[in-house]
Short mmCIF file of C-alpha atoms in Angstrom, two decimals:
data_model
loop_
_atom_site.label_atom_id
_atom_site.label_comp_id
_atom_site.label_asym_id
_atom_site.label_seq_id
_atom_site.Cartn_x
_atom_site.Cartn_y
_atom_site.Cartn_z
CA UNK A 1 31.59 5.45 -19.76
CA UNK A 2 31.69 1.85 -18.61
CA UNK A 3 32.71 -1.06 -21.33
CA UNK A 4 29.59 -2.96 -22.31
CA UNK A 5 30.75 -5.96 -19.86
CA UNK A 6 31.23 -3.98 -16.74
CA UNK A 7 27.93 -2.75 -17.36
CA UNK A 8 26.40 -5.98 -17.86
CA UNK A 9 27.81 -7.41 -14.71
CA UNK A 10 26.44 -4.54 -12.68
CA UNK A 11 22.82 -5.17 -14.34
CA UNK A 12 22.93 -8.41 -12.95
CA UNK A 13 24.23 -8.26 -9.98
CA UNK A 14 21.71 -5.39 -9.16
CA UNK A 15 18.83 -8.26 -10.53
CA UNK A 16 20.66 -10.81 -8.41
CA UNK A 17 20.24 -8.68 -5.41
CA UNK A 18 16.62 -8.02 -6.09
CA UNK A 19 15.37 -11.49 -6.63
CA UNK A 20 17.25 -13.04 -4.05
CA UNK A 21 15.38 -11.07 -1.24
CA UNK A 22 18.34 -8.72 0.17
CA UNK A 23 15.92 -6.12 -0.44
CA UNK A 24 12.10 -8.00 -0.64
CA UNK A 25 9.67 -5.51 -0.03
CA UNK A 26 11.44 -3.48 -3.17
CA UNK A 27 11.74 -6.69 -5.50
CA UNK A 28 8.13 -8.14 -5.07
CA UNK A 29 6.84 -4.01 -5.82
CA UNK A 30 9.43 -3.48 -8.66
CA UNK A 31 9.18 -6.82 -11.06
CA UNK A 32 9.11 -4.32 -13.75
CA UNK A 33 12.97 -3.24 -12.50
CA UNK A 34 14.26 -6.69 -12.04
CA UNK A 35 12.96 -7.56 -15.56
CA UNK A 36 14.58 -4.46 -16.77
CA UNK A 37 18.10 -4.93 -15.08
CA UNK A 38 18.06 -8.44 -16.43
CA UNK A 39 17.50 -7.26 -20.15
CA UNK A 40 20.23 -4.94 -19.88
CA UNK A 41 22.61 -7.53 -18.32
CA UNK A 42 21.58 -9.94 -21.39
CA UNK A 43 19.83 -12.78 -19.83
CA UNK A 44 16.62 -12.75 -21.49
CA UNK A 45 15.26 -15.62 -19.84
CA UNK A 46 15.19 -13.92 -16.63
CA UNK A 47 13.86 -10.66 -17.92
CA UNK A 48 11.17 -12.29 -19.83
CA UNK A 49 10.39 -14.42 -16.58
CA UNK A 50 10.01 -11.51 -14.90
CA UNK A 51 8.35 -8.89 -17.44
CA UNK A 52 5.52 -11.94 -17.34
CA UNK A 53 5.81 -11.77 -13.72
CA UNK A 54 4.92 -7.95 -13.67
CA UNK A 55 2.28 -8.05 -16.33
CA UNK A 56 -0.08 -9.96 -14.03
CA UNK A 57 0.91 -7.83 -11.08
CA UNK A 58 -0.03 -5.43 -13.14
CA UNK A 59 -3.00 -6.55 -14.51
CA UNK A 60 -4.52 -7.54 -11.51
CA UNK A 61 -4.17 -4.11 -9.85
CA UNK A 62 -6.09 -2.72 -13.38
CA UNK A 63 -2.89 -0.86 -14.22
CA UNK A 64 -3.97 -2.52 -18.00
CA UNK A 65 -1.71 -0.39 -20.43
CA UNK A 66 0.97 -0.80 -18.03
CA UNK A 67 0.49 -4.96 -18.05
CA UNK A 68 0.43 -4.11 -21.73
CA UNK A 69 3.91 -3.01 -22.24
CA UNK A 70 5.15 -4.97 -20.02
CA UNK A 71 3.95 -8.55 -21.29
CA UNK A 72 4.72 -6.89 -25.18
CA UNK A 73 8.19 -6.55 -24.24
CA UNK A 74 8.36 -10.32 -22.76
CA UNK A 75 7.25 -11.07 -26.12
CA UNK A 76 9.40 -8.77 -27.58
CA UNK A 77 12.35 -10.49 -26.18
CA UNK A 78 10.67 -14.50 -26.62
CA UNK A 79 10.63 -13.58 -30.66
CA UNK A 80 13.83 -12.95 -30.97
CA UNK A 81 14.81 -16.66 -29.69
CA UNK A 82 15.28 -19.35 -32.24
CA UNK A 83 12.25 -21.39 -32.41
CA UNK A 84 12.09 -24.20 -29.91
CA UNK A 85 9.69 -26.03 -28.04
CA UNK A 86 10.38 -23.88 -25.09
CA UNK A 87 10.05 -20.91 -27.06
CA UNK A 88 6.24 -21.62 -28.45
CA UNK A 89 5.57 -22.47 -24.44
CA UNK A 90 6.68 -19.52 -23.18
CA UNK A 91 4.92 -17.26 -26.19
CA UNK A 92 1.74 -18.97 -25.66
CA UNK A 93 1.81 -17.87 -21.78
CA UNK A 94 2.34 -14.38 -22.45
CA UNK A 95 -0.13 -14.35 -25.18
CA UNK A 96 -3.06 -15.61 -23.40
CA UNK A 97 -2.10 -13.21 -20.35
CA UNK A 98 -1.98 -10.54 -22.87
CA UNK A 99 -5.37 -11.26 -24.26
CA UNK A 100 -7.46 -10.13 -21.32
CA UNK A 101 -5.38 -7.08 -21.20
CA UNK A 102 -5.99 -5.94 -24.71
CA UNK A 103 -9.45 -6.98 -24.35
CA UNK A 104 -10.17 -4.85 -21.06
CA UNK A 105 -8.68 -1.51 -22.83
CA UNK A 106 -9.36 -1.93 -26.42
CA UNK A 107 -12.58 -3.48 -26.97
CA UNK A 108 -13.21 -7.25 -27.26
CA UNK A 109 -13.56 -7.66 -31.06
CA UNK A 110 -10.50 -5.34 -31.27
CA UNK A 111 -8.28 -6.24 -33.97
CA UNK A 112 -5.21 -6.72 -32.28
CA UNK A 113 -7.19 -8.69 -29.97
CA UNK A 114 -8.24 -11.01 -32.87
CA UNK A 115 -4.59 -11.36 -33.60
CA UNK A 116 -3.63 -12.38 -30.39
CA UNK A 117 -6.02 -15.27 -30.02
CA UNK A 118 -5.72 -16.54 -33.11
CA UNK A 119 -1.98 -16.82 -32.83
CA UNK A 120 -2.40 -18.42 -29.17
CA UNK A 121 -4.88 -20.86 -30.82
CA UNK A 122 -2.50 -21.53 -33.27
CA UNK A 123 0.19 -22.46 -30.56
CA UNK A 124 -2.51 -23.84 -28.10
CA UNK A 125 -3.12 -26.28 -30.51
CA UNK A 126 0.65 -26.97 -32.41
CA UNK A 127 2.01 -27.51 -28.65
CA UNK A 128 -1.04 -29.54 -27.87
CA UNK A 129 -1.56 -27.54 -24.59
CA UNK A 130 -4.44 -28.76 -23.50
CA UNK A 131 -4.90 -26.58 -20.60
CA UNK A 132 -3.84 -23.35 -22.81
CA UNK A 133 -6.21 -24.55 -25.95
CA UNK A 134 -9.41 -23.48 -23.59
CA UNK A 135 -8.79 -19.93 -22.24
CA UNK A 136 -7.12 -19.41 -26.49
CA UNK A 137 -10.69 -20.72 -27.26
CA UNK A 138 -12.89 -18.96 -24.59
CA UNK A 139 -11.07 -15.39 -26.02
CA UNK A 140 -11.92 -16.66 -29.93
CA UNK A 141 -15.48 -17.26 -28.30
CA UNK A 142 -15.44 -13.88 -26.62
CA UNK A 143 -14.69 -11.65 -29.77
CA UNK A 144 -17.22 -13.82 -31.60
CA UNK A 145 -19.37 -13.11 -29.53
CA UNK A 146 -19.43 -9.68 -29.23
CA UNK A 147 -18.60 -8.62 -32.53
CA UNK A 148 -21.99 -10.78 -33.68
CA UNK A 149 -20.83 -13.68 -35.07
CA UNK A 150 -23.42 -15.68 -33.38
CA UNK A 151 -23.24 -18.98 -35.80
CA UNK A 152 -19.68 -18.81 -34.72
CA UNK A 153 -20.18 -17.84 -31.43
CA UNK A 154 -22.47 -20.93 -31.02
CA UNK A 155 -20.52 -23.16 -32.59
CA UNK A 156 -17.05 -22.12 -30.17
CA UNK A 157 -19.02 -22.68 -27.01
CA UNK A 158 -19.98 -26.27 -28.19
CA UNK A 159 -16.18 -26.87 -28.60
CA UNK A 160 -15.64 -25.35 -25.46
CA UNK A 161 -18.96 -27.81 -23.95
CA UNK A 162 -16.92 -30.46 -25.11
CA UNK A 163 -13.20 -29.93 -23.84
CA UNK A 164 -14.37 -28.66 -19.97
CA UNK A 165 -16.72 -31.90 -19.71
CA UNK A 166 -14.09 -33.89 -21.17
CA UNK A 167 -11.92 -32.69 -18.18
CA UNK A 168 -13.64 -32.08 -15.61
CA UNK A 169 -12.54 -29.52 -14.31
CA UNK A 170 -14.36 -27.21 -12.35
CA UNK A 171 -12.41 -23.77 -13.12
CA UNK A 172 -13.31 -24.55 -16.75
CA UNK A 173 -16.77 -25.76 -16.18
CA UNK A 174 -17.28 -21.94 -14.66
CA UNK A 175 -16.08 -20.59 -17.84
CA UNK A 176 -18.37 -22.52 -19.39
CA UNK A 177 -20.76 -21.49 -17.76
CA UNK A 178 -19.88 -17.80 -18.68
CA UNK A 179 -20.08 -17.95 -22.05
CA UNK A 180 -22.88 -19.97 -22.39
CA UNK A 181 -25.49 -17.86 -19.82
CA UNK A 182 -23.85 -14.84 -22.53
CA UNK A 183 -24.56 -16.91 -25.68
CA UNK A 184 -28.26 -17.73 -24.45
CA UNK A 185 -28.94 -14.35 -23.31
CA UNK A 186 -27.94 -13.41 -26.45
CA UNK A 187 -29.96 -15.68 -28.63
CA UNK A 188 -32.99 -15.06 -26.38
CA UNK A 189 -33.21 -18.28 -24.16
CA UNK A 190 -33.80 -16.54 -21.52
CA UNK A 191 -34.31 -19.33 -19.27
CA UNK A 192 -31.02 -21.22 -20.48
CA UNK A 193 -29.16 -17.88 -19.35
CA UNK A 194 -30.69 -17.46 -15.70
CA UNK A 195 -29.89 -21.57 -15.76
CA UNK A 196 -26.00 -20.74 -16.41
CA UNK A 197 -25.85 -17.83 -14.30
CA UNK A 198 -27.08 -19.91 -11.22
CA UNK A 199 -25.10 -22.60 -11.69
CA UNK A 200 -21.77 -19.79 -11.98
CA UNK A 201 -22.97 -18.29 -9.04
CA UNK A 202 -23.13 -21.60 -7.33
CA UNK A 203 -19.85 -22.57 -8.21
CA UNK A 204 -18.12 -19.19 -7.58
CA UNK A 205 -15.56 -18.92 -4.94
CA UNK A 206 -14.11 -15.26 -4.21
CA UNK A 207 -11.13 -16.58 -3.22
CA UNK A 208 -10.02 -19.23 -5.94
CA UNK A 209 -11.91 -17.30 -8.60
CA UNK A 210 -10.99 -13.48 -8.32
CA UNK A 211 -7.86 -13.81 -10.53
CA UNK A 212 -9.87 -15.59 -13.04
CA UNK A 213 -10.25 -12.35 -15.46
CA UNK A 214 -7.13 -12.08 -15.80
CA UNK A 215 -7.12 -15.03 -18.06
CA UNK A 216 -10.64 -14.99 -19.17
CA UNK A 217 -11.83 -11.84 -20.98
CA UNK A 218 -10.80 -9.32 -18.60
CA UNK A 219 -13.38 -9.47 -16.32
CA UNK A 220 -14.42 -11.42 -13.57
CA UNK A 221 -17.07 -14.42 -14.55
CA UNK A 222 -19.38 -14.53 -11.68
CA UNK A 223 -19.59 -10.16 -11.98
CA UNK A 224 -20.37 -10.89 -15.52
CA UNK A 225 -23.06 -13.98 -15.42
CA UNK A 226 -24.88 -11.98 -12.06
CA UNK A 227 -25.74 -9.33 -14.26
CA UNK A 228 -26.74 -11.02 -17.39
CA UNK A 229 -28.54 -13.17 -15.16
CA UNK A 230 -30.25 -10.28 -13.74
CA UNK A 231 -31.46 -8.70 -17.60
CA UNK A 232 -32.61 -11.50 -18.01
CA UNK A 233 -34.35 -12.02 -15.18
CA UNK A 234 -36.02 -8.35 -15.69
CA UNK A 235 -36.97 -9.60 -19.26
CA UNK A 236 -38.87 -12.87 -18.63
CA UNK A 237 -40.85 -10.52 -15.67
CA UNK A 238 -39.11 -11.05 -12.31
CA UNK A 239 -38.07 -7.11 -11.73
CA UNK A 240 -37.53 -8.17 -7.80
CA UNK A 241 -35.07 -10.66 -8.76
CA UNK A 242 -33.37 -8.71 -11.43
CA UNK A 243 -33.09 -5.90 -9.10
CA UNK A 244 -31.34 -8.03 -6.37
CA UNK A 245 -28.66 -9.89 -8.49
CA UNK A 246 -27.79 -6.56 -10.10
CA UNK A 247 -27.37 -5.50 -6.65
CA UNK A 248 -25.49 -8.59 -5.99
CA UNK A 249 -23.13 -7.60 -9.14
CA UNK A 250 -22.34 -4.31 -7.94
CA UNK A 251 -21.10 -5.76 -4.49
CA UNK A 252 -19.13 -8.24 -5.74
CA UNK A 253 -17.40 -6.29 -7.97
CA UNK A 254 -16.45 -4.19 -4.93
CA UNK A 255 -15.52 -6.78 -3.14
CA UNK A 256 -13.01 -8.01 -6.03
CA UNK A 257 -11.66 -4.35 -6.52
CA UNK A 258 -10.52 -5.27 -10.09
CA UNK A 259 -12.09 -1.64 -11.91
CA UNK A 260 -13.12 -3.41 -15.28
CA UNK A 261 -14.99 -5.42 -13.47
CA UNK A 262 -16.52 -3.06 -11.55
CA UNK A 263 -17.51 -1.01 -14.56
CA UNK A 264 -18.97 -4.05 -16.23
CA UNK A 265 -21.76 -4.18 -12.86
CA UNK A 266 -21.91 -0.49 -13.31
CA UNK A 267 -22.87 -0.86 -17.12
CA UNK A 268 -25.37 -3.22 -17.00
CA UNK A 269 -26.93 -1.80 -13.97
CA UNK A 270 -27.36 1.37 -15.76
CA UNK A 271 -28.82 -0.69 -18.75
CA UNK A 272 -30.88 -1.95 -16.19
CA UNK A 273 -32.06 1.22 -14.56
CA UNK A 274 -32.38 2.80 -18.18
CA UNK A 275 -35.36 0.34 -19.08
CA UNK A 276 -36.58 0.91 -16.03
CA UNK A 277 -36.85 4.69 -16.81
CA UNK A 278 -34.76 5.94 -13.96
CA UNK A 279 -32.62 8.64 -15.66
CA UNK A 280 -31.04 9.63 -12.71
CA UNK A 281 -29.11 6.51 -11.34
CA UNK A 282 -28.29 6.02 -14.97
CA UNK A 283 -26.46 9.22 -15.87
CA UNK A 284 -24.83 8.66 -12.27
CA UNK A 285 -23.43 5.35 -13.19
CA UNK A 286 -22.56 6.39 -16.64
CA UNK A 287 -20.15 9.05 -15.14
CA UNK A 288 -18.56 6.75 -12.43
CA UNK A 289 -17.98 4.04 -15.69
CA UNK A 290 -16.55 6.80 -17.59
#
């Protein structure tokens, strides 16, 4: 029964009284209601601020379809700006946290996946983001990749060779190092893989890299290069070896206690077990994946 103003000004005081701490143990579980009461109250720069806010939160408890909507209706809101600078900025964040997402629930070739990084691309490299142009690329590499593009999936890791040794910088250089161990594996360089995977284990730090999949494919690198590392290991003849970074995989992932991740140990482990003809352990991990 309240006139659209009153109602506004309630929204945002409500907001106000979130973010500003009165009540901090609520506001840092509910982004998702500060977000909300900002919509409502008609600031859309706070509400997109903080949808983004509780799309990662979400997304790095697994709660994936709930990061989903959450970042989609940032976007939602960012679309309906007039086109700006600012606006292609903002877009591009949300898109590139979104992309992970999509990719953890819906496959990584997916098509909406697809759609996302080739928009991000698009922006990564109209903005001239540098920093945003590599994860964009990394996800184009991803879907490539597993959707068995290979001559394209080769030829996006030697753009992606090129930008993180141009830079530098270590975070990107473990990416690297991610898609190329995948790539070889792939292509059956079996040593180049188990090369890659080292040198990501190596450079893998728990604590500065957990948070990683939730810009990079949805998973967590070092997870994901420890048990290609370890197929291939089992494939060129080391079976101790393989057995121990698979065991290695499985750990971390515990350790991380992000669930996509977890599953991908539990996956290739199975694989693992499965040419190894133990049915058992196999069916076992296919029901705790499922």
């Amino acid at each position: 029964s309240l006139l659209k103003s009153r109602r506004r000004q309630h929204h945002r005081q409500l907001a106000e009284t979130l973010e500003r701490g009165v009540l901090p143990e609520l506001g840092d579980r509910e982004a998702e209601r500060i977000a909300q009461h900002y919509a409502a109250a008609g600031i859309v720069d706070r509400a997109i601020e903080w949808w983004h806010q509780s799309g990662i939160r979400a997304a790095q408890r697994s709660a994936n379809s709930e990061a989903i909507r959450q970042l989609s209706e940032a976007l939602t809101l960012v679309r309906q700006q007039p086109s700006s600078p600012t606006r292609s900025d903002t877009e591009l964040s949300l898109l590139i946290a979104l992309g992970p997402t999509l990719q953890a629930t819906g496959g990584w070739g997916a098509l909406k996946v697809r759609e996302v990084f080739a928009k991000a691309l698009h922006l990564a490299r109209e903005t001239g983001r540098a920093a945003e142009i590599y994860p964009a690329l990394w996800g184009r590499w991803l879907i490539a990749h597993a959707s068995g593009e290979a001559a394209l999936a080769r030829e996006l890791l030697a753009q992606l060779s090129e930008i993180a040794h141009e830079l530098g910088n270590p975070d990107l250089l473990l990416q690297l190092h991610h898609a190329a161990g995948s790539t070889h594996c792939t292509d059956g360089e079996f040593s180049r893989a188990i090369d890659h995977a080292r040198a990501c284990r190596a450079s893998y730090d728990l604590d500065s890299h957990r948070h990683q999949a939730m810009r990079y494919g949805g998973h967590d690198p070092c997870v994901c290069m420890t048990c290609v590392g370890a197929l291939a290991q089992f494939i060129v003849g080391r079976a101790g070896q393989a057995g121990e970074w698979s065991d290695d995989a499985v750990t971390l992932a515990g350790r991380i206690e992000h669930a996509p991740s977890l599953a991908h140990a539990q996956i290739y482990r199975a694989e693992l077990c499965q040419i190894r003809g133990e049915v058992e352990p196999s069916l076992a991990l296919a029901d705790s994946v499922l």
